[in-house]
Coordinates of C-alpha atoms in Angstrom, one line a residue:
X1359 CA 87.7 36.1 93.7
X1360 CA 84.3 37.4 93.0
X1361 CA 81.4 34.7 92.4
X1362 CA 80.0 34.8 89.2
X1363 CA 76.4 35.3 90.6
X1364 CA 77.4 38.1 92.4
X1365 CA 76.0 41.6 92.0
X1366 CA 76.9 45.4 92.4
X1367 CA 74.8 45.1 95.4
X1368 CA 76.4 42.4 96.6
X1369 CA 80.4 44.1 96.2
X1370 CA 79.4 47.3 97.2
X1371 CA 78.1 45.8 100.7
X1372 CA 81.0 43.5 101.0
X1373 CA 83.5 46.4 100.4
X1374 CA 85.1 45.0 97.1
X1375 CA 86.1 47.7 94.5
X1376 CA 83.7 47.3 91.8
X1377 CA 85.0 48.1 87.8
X1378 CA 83.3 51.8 88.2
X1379 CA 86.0 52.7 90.9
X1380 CA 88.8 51.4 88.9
X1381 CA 87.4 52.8 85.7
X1382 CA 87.3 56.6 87.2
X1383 CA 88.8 59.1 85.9
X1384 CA 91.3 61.7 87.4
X1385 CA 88.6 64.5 87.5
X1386 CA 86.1 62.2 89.4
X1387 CA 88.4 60.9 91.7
X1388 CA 89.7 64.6 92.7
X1389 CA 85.7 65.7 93.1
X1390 CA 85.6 62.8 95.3
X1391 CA 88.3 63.6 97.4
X1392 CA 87.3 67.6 97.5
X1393 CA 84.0 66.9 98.4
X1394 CA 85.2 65.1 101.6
X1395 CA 86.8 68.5 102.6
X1396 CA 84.4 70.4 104.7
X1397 CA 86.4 73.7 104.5
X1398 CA 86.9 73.1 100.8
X1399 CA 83.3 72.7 100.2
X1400 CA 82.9 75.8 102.1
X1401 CA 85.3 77.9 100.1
X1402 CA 83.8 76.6 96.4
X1403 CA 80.1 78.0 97.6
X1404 CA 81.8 81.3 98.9
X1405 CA 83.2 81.6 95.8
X1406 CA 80.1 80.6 94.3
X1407 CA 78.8 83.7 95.9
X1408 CA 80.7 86.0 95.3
X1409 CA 81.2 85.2 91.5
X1410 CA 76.8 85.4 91.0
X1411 CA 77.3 89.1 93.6
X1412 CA 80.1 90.4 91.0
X1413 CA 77.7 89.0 88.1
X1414 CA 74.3 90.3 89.2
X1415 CA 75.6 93.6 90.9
X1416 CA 72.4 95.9 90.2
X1417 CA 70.0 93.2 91.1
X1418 CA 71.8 91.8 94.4
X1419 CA 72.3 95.5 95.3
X1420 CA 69.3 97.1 97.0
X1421 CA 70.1 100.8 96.1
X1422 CA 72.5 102.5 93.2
X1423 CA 75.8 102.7 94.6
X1424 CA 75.9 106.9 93.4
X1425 CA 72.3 107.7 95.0
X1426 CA 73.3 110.0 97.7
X1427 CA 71.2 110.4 101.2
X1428 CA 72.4 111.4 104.8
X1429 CA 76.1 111.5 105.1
X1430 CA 77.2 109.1 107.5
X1431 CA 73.7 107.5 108.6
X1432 CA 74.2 104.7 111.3
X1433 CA 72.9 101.1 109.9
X1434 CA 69.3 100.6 110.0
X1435 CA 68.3 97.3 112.2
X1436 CA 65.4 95.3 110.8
X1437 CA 62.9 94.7 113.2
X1438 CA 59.6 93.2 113.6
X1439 CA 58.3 94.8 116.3
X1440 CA 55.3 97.9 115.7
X1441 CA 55.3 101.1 116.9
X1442 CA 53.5 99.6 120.0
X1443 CA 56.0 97.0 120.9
X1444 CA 54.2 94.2 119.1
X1445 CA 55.8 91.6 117.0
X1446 CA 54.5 91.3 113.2
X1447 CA 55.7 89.1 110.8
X1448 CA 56.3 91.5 108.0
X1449 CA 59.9 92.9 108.6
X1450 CA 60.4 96.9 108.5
X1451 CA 62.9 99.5 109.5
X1452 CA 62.4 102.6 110.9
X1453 CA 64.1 105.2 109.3
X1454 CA 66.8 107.7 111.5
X1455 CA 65.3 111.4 111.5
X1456 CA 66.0 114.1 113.7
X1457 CA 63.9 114.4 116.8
X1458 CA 62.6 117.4 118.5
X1459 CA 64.6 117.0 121.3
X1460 CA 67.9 119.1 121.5
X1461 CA 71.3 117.7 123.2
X1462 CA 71.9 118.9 126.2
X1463 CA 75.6 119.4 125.4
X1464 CA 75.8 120.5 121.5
X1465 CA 72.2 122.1 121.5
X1466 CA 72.3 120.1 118.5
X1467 CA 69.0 118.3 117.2
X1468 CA 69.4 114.3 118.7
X1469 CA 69.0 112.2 115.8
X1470 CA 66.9 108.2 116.5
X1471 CA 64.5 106.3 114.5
X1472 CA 61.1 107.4 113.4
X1473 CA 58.9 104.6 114.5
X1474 CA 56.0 106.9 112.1
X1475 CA 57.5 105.9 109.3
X1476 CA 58.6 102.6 109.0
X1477 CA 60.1 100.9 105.6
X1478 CA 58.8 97.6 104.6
X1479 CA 60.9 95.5 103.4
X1480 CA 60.9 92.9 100.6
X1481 CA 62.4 91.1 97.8
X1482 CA 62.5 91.3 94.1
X1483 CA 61.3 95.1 94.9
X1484 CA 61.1 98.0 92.1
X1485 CA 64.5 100.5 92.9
X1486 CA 66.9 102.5 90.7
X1487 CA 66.6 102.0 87.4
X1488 CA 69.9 100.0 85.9
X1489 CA 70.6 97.7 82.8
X1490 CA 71.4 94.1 82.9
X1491 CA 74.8 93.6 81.8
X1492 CA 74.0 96.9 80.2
X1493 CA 71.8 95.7 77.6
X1494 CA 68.3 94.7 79.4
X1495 CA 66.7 97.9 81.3
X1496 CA 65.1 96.4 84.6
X1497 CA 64.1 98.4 88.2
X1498 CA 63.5 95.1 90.3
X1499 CA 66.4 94.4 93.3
X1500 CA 67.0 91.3 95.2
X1501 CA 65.6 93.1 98.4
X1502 CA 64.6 96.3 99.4
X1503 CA 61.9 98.7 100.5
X1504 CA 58.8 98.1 98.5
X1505 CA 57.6 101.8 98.0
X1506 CA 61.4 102.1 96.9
X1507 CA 62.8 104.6 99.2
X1508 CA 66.1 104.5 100.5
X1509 CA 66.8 101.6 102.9
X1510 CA 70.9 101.3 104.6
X1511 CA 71.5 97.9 105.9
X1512 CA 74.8 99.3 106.6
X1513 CA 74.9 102.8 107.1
X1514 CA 76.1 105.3 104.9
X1515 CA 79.6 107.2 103.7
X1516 CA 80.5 110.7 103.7
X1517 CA 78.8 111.5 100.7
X1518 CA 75.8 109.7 101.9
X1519 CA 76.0 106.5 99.4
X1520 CA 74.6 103.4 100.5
X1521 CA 77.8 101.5 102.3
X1522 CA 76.2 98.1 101.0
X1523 CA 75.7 98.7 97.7
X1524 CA 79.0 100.3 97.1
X1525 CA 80.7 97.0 98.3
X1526 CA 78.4 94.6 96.2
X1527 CA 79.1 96.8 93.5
X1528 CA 83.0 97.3 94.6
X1529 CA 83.2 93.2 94.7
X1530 CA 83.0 93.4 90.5
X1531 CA 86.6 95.6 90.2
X1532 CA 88.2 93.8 92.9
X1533 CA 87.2 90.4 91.9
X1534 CA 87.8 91.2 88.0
X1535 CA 91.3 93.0 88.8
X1536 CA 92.3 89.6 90.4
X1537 CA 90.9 87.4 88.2
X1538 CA 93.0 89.5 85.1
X1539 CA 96.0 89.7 87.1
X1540 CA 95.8 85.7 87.7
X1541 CA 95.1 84.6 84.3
X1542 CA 98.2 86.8 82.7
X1543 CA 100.5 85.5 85.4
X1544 CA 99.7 82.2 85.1
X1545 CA 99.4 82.3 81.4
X1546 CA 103.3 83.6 81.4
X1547 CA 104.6 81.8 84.5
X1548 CA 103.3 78.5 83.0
X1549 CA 105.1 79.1 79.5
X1550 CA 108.2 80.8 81.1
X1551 CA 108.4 77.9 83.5
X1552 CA 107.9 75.3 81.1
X1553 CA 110.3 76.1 78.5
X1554 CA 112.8 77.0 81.4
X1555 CA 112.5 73.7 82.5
X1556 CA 112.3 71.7 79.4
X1557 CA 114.8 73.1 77.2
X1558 CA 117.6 73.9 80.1
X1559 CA 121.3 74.7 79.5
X1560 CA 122.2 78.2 78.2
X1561 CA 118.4 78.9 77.7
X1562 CA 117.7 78.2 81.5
X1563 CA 120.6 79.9 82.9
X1564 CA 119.2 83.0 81.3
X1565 CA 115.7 82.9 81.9
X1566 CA 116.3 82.8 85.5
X1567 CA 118.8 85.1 85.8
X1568 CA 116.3 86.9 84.5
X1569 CA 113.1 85.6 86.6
X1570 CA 115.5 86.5 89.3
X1571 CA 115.8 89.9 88.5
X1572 CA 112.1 90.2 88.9
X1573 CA 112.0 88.9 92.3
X1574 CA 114.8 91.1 93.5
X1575 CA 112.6 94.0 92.5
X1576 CA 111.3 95.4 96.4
X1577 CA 107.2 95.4 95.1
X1578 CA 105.9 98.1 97.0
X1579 CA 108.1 100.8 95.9
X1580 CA 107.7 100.1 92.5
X1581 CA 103.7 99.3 92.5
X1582 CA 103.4 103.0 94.1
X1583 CA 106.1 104.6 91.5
X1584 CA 105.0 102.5 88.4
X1585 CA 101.2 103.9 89.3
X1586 CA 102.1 107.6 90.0
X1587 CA 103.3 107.3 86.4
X1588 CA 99.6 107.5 85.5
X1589 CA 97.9 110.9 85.6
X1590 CA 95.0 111.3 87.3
X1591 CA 93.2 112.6 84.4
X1592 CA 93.9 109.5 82.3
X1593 CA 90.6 107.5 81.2
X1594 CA 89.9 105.4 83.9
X1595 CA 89.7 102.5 81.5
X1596 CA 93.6 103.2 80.5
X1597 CA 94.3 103.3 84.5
X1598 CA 92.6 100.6 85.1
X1599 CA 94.6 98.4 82.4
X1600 CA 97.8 99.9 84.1
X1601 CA 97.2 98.7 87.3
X1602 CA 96.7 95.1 85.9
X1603 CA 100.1 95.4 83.6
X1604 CA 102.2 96.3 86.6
X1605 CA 100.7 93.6 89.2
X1606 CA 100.9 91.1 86.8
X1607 CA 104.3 92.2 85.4
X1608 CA 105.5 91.8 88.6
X1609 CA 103.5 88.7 89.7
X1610 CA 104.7 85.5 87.3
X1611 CA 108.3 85.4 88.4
X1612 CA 107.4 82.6 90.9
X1613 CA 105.0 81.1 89.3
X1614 CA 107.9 80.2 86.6
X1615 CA 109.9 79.2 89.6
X1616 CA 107.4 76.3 90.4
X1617 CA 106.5 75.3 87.3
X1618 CA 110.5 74.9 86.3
X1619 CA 110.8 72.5 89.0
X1620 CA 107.5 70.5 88.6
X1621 CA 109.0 70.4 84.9
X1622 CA 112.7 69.4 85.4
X1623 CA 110.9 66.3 87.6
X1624 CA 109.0 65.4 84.8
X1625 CA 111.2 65.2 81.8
X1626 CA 113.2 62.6 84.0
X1627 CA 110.3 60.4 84.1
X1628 CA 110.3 56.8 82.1
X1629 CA 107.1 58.2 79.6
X1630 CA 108.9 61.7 78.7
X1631 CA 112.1 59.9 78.1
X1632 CA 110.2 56.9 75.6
X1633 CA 108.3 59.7 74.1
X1634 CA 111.5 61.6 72.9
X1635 CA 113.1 58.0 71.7
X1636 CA 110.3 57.3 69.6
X1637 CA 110.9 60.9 67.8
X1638 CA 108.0 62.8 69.7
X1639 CA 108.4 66.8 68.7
X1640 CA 109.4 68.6 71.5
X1641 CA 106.0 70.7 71.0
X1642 CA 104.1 67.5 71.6
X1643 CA 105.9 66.6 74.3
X1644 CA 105.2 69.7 76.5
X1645 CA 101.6 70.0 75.6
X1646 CA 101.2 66.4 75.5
X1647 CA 102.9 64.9 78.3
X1648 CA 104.4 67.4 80.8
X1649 CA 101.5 70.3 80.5
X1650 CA 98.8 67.6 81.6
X1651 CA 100.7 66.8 84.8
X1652 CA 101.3 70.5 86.2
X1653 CA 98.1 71.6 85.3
X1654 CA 97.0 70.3 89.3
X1655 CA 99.9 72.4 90.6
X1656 CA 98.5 75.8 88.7
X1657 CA 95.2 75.3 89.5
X1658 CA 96.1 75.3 92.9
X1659 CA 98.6 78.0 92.4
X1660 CA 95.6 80.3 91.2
X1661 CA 93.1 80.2 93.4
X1662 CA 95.8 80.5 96.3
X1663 CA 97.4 83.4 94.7
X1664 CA 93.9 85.2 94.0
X1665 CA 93.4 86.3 97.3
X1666 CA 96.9 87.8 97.2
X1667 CA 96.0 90.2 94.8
X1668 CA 92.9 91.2 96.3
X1669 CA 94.9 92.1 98.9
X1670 CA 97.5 94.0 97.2
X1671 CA 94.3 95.7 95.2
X1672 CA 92.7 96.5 98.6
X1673 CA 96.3 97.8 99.9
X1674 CA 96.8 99.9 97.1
X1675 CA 93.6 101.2 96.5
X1676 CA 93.7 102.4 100.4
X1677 CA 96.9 104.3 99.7
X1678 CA 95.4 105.9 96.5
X1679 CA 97.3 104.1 94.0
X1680 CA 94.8 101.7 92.6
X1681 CA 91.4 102.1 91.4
X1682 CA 90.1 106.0 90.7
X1683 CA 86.9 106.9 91.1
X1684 CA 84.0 106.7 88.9
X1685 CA 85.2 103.4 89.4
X1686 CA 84.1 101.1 93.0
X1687 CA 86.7 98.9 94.3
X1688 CA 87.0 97.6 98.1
X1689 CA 90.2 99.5 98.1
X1690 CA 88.8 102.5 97.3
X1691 CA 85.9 102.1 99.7
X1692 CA 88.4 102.1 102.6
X1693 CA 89.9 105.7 101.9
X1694 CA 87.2 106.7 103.9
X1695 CA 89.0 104.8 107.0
X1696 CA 92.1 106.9 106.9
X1697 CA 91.8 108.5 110.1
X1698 CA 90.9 107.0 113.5
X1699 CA 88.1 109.9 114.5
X1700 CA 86.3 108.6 111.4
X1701 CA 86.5 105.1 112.4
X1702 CA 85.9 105.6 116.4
X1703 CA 82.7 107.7 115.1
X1704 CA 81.7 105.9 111.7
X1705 CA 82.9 102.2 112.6
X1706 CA 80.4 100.7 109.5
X1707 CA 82.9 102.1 107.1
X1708 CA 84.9 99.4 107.8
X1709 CA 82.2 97.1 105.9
X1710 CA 84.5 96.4 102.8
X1711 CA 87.2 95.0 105.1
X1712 CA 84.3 92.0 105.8
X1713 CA 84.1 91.4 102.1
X1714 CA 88.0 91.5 101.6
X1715 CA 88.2 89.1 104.8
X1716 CA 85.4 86.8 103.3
X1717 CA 87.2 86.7 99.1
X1718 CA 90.5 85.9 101.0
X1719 CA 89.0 82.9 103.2
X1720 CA 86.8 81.8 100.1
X1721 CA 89.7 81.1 97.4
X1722 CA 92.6 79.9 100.4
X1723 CA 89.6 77.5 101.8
X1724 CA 88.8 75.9 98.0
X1725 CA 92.8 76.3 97.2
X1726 CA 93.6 74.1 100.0
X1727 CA 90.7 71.5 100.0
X1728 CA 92.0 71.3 95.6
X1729 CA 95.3 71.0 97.4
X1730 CA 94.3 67.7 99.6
X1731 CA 92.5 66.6 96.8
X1732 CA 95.2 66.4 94.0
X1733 CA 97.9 65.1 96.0
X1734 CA 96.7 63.7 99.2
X1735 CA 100.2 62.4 100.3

């Protein structure tokens, strides 16, 4: 029994649950849990990230991702060192230039860094011009030379296009391509599921014969034959909307399939069953009672199944079946890495597999620490 003169102070330092913790709500008490999650934690500023990247594109990115330069330029290391060999605080790279000096082998020009030139680097620097979500025209970039010549953190393609830039700007397909593909599947996998479960009988029975159907279908096959479908003329808006129809299309059958079980458990439980004694529309019942309680379940659900579709969008995009250019997806990007001479002799092209590595870790790090955190038994 807690004394009467007691204070907060007092039950907090003697370990007694004060009426704050048992006046929490749900959402507080799953932040609390999450934030205990070091790899959850991890994942949610990741995400963080990468959502303000996909956002702020043209500023994050130091060059336009169609300027074109030196095909297949080697990354350019910053250094702080002077021509001289002594360090200096303001950081600089030295551009790659052909040399005087011929190869003794090809007779060909030896290419190295021209320590007479150096580019300063900065941030908020002027660069290409772009618009702000296409309304506000600005020059300024995150970072970047300040005299505004071409800088390549990372090297450059085959068409000489910066490697970096092309990924930040790649990040806002990729990451809007899942981010479609989720909402639709969990918008129609939560209904399907639902009613599936609810209703049963006759209704079930045919809805997952149905959703049963769908899983039978061998994905790969049909992703590539669904997209051939397209021509390659077609708008790449119109593509683009095809892609997402047939991954998402293809992608809610076992998100029903969860949410039908989570729902036949529930409308066997003591409240569902008082609520339809009492006269409770079965409209009210789903949106009131069951909906509430497998809402933790599809959050989950999405953020573990985005980084399976940036991996079927990186996939696909690799085989040519994706994302068409104008258009820059991390798919597309790794075309380029088709053949193993390419890679042995260009191994920076490889760059949007780091990104693709670091979106999948992001979203299965925050889905499992949401995971711990809803249900921690």
């Amino acid at each position: 029994m807690v004394a009467l003169n007691e204070t907060p102070a007092d039950t907090a330092a003697s370990g007694k649950p004060d009426a704050a913790t048992f006046n929490e709500s749900y959402g507080a008490l799953v932040w609390r849990r999450f934030k205990r999650s070091f790899t959850g934690m991890m994942g949610l500023v990741l995400v963080i990230l990468l959502a303000l990247t996909a956002i702020f594109a043209d500023f994050v990115a130091p060059m336009s991702p169609m300027e074109t330069d030196v095909s297949f330029s080697p990354p350019q290391a910053i250094s702080f060192r002077n021509k001289d060999g002594s360090f200096s605080f303001r950081p600089r790279v030295y551009p790659i230039a052909e040399t005087q000096e011929l190869d003794p082998v090809t007779f060909q020009p030896i290419v190295g860094p021209d320590y007479n030139n150096p580019l300063y680097l900065g941030f908020f620097v002027k660069g290409a011009e772009y618009r702000l979500f296409g309304l506000l025209p600005m020059d300024r970039h995150l970072f970047g030379s300040t005299d505004g010549r071409p800088v390549h953190f990372i090297g450059t393609d085959k068409f000489g296009r910066d490697v970096l830039s092309r990924a930040i700007h790649g990040s806002r397909i990729s990451l809007a391509i899942a981010l479609s593909v989720v909402a639709i599947v969990t918008v129609i996998g939560t209904g399907v599921g639902l009613i599936s479960g609810y209703f049963g009988g006759v209704a079930d029975a045919w809805i997952q014969r149905f959703v049963e159907i769908i899983l039978a279908f061998p994905q790969l096959p049909l992703y590539l034959a669904l997209t051939s479908l397209i021509p390659v003329t077609a708008p790449t808006h119109v593509f683009l909307t095809f892609v997402i129809v047939v991954m998402s299309a293809l992608g809610w059958a076992q998100m029903s399939r969860e949410i039908r079980g989570k729902t036949l458990a529930l409308a066997r439980i003591e409240y569902v069953r008082a609520a339809i004694a009492v006269g409770a529309t079965d409209r009210r019942i789903i949106f009131q009672h069951i909906l509430p309680n497998v809402m933790s379940h599809v959050i989950v659900a999405v953020t573990l199944q985005i980084p399976t579709v940036i991996l079927l969008e990186s996939f696909l995009g690799f085989l040519g079946f994706a994302v068409k250019p104008p258009l820059i997806s991390w798919g597309l990007m790794l075309q380029d890495t088709a053949t193993y001479s390419v890679i042995g002799s260009y191994p920076w092209i490889l760059t949007p597999v780091a990104f693709v590595l670091v979106a999948v870790f992001a979203f299965n790090a925050l889905g499992d620490g949401l995971r711990d955190a809803v249900d921690p038994y």
